mmCIF file of N, CA and C in Angstrom:
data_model
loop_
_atom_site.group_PDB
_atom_site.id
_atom_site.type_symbol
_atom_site.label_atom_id
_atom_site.label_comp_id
_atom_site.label_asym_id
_atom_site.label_seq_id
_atom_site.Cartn_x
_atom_site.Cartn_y
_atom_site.Cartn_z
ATOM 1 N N UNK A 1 15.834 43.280 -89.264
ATOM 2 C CA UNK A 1 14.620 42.513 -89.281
ATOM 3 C C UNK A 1 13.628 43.060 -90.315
ATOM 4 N N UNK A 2 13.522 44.133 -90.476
ATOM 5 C CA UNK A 2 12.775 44.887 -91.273
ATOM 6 C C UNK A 2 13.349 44.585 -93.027
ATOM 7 N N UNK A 3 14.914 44.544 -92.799
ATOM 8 C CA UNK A 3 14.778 44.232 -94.303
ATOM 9 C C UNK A 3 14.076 42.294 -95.384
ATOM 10 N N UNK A 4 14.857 41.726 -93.723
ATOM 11 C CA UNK A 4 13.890 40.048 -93.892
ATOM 12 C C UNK A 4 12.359 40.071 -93.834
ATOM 13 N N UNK A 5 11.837 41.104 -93.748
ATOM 14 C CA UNK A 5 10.177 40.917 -93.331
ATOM 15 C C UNK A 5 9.758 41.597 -94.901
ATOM 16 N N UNK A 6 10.741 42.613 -95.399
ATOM 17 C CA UNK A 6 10.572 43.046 -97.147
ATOM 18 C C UNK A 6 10.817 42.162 -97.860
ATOM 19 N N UNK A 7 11.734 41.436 -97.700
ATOM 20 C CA UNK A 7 12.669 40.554 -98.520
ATOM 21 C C UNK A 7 10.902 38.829 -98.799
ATOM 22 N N UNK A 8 10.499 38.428 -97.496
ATOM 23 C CA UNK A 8 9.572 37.725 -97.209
ATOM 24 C C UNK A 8 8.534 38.223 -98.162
ATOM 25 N N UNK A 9 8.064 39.395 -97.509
ATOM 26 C CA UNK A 9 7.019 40.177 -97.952
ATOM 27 C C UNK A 9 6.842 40.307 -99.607
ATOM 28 N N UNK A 10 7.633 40.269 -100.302
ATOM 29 C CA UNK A 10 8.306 40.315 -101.644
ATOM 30 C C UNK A 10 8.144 39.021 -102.660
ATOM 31 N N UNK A 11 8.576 37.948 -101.798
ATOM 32 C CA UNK A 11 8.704 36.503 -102.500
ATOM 33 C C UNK A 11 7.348 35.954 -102.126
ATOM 34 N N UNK A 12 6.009 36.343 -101.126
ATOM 35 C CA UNK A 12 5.314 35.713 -100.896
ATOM 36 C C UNK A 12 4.224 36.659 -102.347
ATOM 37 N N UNK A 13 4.147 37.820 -102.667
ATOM 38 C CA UNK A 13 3.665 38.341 -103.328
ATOM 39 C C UNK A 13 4.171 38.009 -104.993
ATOM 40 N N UNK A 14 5.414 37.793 -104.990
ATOM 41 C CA UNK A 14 5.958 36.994 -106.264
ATOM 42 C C UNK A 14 5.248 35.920 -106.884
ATOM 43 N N UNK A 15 5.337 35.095 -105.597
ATOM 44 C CA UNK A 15 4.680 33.893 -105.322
ATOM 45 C C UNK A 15 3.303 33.656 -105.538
ATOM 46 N N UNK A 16 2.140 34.952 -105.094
ATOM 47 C CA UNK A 16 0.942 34.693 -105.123
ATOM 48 C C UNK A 16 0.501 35.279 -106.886
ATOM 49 N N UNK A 17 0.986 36.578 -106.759
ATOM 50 C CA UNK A 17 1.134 36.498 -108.476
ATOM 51 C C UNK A 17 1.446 35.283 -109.998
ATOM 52 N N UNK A 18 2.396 34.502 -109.396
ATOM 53 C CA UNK A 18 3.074 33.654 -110.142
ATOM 54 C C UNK A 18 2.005 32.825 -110.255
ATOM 55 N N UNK A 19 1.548 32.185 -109.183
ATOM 56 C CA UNK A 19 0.012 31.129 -108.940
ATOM 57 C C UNK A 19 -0.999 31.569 -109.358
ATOM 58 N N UNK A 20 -1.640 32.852 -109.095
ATOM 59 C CA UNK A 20 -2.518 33.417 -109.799
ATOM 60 C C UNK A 20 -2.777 33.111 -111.480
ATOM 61 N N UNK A 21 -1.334 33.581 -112.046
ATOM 62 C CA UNK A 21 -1.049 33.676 -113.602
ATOM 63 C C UNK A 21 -1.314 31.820 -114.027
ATOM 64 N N UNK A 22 -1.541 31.049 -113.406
ATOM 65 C CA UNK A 22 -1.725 29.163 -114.153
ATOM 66 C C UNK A 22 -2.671 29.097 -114.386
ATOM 67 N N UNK A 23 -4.057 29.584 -113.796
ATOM 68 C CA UNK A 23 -5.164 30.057 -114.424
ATOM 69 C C UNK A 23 -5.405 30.199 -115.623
ATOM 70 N N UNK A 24 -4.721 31.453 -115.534
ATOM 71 C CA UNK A 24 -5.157 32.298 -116.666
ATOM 72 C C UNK A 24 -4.312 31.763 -118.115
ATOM 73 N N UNK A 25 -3.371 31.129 -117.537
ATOM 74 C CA UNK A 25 -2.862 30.233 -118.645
ATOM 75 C C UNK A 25 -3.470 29.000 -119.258
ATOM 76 N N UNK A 26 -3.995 28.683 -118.375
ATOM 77 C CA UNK A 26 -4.979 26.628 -118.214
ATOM 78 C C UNK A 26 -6.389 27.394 -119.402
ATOM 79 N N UNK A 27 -6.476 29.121 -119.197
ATOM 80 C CA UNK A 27 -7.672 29.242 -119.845
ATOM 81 C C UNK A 27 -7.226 29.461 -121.421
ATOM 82 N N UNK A 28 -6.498 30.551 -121.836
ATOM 83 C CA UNK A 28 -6.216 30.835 -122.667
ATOM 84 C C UNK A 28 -5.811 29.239 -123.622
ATOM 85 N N UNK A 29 -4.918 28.222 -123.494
ATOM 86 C CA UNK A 29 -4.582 26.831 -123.786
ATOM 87 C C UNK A 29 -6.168 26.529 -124.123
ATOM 88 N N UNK A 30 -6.980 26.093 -123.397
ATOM 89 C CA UNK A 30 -8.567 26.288 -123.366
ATOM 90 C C UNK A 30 -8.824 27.014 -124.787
ATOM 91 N N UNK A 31 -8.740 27.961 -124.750
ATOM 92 C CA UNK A 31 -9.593 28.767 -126.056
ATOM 93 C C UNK A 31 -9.043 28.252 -126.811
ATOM 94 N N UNK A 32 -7.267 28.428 -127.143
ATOM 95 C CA UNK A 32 -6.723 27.962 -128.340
ATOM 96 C C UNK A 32 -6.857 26.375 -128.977
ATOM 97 N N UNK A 33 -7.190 25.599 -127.998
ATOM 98 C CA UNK A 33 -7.600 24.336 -128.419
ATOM 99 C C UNK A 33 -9.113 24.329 -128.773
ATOM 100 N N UNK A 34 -10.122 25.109 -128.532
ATOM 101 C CA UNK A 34 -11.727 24.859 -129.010
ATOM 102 C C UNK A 34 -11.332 26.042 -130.264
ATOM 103 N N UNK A 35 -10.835 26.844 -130.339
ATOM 104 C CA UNK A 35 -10.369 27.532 -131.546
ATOM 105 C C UNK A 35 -9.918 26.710 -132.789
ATOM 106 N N UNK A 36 -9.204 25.869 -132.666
ATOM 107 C CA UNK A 36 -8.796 25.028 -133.895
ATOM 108 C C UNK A 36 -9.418 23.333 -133.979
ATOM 109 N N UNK A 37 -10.337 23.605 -132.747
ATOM 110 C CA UNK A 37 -10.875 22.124 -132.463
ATOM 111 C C UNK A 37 -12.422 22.356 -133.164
ATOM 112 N N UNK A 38 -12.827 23.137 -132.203
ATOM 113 C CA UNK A 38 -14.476 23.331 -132.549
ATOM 114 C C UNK A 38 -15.026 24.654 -132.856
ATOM 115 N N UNK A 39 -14.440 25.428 -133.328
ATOM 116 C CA UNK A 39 -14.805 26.479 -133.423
ATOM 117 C C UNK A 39 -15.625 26.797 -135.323
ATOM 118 N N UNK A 40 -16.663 27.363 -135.146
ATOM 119 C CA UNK A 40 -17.282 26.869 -136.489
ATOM 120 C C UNK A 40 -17.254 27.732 -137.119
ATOM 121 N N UNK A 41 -16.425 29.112 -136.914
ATOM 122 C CA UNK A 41 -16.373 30.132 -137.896
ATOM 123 C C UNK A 41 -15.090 29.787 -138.844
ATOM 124 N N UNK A 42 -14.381 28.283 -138.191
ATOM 125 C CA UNK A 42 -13.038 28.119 -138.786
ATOM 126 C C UNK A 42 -13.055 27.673 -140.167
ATOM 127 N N UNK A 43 -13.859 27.280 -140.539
ATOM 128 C CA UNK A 43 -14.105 26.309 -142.256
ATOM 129 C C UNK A 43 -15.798 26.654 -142.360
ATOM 130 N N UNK A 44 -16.298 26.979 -141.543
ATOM 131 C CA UNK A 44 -17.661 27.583 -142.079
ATOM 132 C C UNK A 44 -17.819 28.626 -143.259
ATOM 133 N N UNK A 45 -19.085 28.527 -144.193
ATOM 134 C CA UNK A 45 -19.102 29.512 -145.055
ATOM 135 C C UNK A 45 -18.297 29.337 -146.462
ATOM 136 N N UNK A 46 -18.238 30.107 -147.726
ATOM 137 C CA UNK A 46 -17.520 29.427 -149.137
ATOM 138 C C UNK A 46 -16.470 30.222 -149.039
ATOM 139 N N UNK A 47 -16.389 29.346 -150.247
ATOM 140 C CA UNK A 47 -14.651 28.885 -150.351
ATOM 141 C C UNK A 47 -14.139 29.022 -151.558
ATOM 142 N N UNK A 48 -13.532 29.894 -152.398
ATOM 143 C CA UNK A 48 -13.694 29.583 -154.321
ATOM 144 C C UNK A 48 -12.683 29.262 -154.622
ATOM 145 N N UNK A 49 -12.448 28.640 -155.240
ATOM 146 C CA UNK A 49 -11.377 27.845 -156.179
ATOM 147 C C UNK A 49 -10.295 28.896 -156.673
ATOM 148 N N UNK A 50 -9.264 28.625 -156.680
ATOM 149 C CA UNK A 50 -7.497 29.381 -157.538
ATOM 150 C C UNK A 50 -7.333 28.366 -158.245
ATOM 151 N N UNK A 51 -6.187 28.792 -158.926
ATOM 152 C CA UNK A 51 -5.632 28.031 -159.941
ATOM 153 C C UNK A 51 -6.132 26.987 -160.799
ATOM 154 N N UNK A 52 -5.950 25.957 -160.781
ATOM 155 C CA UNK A 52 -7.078 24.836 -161.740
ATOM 156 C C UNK A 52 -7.982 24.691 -161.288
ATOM 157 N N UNK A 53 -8.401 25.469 -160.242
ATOM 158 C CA UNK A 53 -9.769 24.911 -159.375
ATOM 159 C C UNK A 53 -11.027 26.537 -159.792
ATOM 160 N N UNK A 54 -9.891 27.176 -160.317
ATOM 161 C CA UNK A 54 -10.905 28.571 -160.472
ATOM 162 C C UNK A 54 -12.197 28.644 -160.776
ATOM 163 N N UNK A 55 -13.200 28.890 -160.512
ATOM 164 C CA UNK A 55 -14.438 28.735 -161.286
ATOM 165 C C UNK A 55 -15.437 27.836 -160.270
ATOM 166 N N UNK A 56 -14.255 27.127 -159.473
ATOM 167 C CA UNK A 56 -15.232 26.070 -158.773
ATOM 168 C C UNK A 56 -15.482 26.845 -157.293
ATOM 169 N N UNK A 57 -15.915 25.988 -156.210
ATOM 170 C CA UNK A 57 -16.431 26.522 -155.428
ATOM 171 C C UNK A 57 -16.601 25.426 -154.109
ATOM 172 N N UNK A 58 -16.556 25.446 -152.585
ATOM 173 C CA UNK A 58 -16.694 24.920 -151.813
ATOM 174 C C UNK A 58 -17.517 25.408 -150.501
ATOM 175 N N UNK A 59 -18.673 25.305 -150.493
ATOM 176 C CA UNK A 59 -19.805 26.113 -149.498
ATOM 177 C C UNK A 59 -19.571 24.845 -148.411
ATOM 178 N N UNK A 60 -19.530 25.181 -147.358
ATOM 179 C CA UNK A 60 -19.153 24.003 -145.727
ATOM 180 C C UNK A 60 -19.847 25.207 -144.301
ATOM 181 N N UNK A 61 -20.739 23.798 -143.888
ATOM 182 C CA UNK A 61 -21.148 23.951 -142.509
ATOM 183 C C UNK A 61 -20.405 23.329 -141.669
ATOM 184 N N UNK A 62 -20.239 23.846 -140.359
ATOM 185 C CA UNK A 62 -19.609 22.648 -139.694
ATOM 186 C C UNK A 62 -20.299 22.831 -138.126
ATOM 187 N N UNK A 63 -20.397 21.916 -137.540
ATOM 188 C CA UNK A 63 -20.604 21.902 -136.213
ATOM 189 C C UNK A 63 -19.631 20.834 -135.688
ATOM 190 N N UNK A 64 -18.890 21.382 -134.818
ATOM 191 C CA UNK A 64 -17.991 21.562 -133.937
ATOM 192 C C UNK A 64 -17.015 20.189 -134.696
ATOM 193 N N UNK A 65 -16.564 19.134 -134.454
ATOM 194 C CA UNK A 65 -15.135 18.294 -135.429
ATOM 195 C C UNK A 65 -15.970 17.691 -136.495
ATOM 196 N N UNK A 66 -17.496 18.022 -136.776
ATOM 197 C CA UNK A 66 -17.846 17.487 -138.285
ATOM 198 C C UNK A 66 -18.376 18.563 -139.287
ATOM 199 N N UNK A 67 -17.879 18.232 -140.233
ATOM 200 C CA UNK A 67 -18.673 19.414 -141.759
ATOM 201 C C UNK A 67 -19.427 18.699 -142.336
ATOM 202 N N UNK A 68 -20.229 19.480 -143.053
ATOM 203 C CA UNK A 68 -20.795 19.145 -144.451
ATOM 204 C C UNK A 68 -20.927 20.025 -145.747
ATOM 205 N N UNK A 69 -20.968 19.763 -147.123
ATOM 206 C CA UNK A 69 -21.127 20.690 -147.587
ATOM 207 C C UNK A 69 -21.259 20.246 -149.141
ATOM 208 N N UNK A 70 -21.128 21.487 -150.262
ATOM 209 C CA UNK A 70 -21.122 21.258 -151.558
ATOM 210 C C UNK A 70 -19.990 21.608 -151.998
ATOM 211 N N UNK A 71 -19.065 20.788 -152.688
ATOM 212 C CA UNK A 71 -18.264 21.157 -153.774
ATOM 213 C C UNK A 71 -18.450 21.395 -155.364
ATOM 214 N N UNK A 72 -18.928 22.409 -155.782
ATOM 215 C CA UNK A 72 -19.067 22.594 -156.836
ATOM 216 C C UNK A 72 -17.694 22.747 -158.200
ATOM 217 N N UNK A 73 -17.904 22.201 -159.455
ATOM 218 C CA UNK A 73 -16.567 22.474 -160.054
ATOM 219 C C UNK A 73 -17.191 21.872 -161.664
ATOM 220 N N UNK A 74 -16.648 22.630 -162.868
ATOM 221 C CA UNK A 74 -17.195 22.525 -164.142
ATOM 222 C C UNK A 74 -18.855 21.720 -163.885
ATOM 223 N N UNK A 75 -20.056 22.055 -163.593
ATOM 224 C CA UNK A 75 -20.928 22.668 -163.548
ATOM 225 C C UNK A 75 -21.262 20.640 -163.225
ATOM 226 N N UNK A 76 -20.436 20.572 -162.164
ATOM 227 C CA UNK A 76 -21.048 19.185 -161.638
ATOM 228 C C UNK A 76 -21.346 20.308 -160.315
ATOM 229 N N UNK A 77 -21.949 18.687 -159.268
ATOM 230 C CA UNK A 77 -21.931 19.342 -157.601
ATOM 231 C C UNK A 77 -21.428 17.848 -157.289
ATOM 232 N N UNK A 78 -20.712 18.173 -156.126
ATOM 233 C CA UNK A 78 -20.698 16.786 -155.311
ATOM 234 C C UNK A 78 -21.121 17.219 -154.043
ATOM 235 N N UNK A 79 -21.780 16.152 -153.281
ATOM 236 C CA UNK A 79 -21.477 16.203 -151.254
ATOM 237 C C UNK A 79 -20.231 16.003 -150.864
ATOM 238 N N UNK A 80 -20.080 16.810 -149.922
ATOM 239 C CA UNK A 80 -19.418 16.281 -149.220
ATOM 240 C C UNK A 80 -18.953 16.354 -147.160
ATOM 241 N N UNK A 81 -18.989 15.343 -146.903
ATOM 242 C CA UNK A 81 -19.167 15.272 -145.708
ATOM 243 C C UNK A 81 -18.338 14.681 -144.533
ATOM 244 N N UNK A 82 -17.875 15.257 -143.391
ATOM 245 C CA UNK A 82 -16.835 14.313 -142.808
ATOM 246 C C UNK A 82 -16.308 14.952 -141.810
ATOM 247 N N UNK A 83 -14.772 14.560 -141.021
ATOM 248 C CA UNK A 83 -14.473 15.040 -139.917
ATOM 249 C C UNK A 83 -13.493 16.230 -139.989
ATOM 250 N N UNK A 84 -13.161 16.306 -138.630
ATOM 251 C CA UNK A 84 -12.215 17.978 -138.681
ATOM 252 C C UNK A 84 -11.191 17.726 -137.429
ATOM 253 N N UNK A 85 -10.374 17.571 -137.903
ATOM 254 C CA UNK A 85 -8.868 16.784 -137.358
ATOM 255 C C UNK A 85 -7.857 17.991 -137.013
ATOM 256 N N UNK A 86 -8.075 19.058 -136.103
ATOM 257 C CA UNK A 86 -7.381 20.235 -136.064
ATOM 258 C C UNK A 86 -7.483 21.261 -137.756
ATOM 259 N N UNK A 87 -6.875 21.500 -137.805
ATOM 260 C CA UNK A 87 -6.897 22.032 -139.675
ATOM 261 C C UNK A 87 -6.873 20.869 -141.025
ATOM 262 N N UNK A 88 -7.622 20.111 -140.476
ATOM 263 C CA UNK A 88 -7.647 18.876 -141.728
ATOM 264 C C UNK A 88 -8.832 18.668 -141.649
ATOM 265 N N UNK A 89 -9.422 18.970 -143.000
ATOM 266 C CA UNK A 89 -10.967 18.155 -142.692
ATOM 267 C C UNK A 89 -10.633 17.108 -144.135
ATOM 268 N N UNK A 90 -11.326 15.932 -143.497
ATOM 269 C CA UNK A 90 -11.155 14.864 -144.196
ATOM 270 C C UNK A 90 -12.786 14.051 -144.260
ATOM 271 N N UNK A 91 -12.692 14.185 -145.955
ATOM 272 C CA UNK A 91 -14.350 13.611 -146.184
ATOM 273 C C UNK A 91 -14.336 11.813 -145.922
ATOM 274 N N UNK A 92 -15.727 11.156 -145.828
ATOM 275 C CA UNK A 92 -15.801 9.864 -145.705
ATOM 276 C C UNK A 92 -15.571 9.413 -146.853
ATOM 277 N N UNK A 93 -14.833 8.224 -146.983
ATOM 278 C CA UNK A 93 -14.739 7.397 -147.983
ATOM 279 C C UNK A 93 -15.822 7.420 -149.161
ATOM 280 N N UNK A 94 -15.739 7.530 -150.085
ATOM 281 C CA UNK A 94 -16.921 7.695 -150.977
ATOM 282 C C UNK A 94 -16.383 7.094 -152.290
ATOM 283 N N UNK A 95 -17.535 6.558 -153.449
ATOM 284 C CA UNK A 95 -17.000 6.678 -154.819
ATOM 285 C C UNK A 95 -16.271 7.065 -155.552
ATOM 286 N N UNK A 96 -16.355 8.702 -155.088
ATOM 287 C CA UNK A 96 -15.332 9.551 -155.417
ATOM 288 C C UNK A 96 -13.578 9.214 -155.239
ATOM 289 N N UNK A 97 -13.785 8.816 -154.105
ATOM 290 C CA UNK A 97 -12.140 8.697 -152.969
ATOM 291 C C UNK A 97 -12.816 9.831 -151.951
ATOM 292 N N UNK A 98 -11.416 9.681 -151.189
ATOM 293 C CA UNK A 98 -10.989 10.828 -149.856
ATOM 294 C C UNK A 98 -10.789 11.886 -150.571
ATOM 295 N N UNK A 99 -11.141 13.013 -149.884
ATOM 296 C CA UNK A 99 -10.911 14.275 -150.315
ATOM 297 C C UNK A 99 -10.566 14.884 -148.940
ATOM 298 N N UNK A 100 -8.959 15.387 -148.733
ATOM 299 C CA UNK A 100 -8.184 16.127 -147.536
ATOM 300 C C UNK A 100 -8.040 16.948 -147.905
ATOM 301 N N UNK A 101 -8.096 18.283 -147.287
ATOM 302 C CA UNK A 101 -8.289 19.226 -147.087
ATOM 303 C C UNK A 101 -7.461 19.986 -145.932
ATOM 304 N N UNK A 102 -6.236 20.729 -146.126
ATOM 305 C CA UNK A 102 -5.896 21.603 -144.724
ATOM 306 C C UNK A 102 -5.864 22.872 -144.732
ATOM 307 N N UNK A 103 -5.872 23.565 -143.817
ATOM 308 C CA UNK A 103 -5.836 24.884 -143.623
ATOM 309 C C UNK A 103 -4.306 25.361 -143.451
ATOM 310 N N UNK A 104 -4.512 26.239 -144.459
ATOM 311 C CA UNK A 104 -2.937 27.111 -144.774
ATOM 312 C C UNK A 104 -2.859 28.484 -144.336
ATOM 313 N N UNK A 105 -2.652 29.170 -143.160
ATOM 314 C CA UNK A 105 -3.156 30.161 -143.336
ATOM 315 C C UNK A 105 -3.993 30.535 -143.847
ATOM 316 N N UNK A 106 -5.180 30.823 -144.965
ATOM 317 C CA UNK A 106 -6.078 31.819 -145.616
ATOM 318 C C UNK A 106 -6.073 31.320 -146.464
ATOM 319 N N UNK A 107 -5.776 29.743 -146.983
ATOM 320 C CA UNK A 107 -5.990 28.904 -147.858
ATOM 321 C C UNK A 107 -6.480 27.549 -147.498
ATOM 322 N N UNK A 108 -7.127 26.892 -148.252
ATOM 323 C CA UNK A 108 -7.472 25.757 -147.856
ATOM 324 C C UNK A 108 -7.757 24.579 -149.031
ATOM 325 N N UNK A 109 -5.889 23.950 -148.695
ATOM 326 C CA UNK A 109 -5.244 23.134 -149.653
ATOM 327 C C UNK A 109 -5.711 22.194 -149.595
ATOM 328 N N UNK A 110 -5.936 21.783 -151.014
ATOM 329 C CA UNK A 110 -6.237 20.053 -151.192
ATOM 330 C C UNK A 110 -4.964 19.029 -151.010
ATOM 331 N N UNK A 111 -4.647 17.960 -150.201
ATOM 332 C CA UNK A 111 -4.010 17.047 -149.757
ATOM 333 C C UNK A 111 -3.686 15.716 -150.425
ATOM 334 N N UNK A 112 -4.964 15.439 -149.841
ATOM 335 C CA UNK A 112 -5.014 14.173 -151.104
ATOM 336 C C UNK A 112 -6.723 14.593 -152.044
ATOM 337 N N UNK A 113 -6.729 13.580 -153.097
ATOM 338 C CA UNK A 113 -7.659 14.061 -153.648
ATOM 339 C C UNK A 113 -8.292 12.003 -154.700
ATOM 340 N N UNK A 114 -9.161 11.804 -155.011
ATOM 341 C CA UNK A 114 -9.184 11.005 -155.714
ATOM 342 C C UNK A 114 -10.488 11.235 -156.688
ATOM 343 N N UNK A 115 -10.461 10.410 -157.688
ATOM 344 C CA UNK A 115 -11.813 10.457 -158.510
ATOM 345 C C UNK A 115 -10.962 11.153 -159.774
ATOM 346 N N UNK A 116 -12.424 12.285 -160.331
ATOM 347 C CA UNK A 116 -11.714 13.538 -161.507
ATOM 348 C C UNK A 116 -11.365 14.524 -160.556
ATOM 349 N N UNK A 117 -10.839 14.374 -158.576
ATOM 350 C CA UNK A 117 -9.965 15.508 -158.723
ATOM 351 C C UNK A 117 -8.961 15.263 -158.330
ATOM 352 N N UNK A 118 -8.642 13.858 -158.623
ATOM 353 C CA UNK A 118 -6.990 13.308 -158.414
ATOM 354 C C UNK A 118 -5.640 14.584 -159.097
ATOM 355 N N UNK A 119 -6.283 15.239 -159.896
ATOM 356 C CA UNK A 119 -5.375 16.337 -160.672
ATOM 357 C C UNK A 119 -5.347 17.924 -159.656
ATOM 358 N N UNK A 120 -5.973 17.834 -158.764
ATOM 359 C CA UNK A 120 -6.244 18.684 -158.312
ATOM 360 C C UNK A 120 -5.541 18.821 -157.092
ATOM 361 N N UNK A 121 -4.993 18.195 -156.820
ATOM 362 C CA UNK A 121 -4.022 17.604 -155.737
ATOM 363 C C UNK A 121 -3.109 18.924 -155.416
ATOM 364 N N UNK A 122 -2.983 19.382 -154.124
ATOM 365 C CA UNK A 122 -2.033 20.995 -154.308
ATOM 366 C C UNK A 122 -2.839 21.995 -154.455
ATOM 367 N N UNK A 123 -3.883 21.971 -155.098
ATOM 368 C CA UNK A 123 -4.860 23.539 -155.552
ATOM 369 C C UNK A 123 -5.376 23.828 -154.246
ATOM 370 N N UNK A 124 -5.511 24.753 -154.601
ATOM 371 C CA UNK A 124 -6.353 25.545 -152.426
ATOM 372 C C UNK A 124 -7.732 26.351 -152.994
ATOM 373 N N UNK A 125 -8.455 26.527 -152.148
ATOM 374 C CA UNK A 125 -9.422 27.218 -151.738
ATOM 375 C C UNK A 125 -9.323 28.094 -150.985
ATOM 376 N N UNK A 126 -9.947 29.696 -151.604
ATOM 377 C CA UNK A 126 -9.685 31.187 -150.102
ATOM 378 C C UNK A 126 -11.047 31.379 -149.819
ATOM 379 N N UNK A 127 -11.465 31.973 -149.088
ATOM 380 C CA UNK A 127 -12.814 32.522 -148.451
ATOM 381 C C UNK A 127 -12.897 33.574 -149.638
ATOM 382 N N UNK A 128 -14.619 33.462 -149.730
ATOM 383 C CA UNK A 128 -15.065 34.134 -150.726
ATOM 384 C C UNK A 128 -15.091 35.914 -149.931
ATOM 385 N N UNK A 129 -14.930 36.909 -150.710
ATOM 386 C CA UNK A 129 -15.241 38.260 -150.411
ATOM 387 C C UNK A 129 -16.310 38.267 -150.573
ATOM 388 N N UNK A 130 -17.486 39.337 -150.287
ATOM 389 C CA UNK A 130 -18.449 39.795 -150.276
ATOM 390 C C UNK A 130 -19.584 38.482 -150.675
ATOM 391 N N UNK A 131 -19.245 37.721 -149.997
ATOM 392 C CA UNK A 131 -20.525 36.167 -150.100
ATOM 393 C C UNK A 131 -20.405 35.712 -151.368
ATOM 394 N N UNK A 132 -19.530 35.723 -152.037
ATOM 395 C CA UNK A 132 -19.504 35.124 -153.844
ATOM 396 C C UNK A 132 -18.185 35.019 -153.898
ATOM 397 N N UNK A 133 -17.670 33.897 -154.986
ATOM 398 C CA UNK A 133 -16.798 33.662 -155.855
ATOM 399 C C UNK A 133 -16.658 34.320 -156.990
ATOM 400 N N UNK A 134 -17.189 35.656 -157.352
ATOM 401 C CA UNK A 134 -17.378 36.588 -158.908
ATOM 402 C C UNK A 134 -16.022 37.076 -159.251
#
């Protein structure tokens, strides 16, 4: 009897552990979705240009699935402004065209592109070091 009352004793503690742990799972799921949803340290702050884009520059605010910001590049500026689709931010329709944008790891590739940066299509943006593009 004693070994059925361990054996019990065992699976009900399995059991209350196991239930315990959905919690803590339902939370963590939780973070990782406001992490890539709304989280504003994710595309907040500049951005400088590689490759054909070198020289240029992308400063973005965002509050929580919308940005805004300046794209700077050969000594124009444009706005630009729009939504945030997990790692895609995608500007509003404009004169320009769409300008998509995803997050690559520690890059942040242009998708589609239209206007003068239809050529630009593929080039990425990294977070600036020490608050500058220099």
């Amino acid at each position: 009897m004693n070994a059925l009352k361990s054996k019990l004793l065992n699976a009900a503690l399995a059991a209350a552990v196991a239930f315990s742990a959905i919690p803590a799972q339902a939370q963590i799921e939780t973070a990782l979705h406001e992490a890539t949803h709304e989280s504003p340290a994710l595309f907040e702050g500049l951005w400088c240009g590689t490759g054909l884009l070198r020289g240029g520059s992308l400063e973005l605010s965002q509050h929580r699935a919308k940005f805004e910001g300046m794209l700077r590049y050969r000594n124009r500026e444009r706005p630009v402004k729009g939504d945030i689709e997990g790692r895609i931010l995608r500007t509003f329709t404009e004169k320009a065209g769409e300008l998509v944008l995803e997050l690559q790891g520690a890059q942040l590739r242009i998708q589609q592109a239209g206007g003068n940066l239809v050529l630009a299509r593929g080039q990425s943006f990294v977070r600036a070091s020490a608050g500058s593009c220099a």
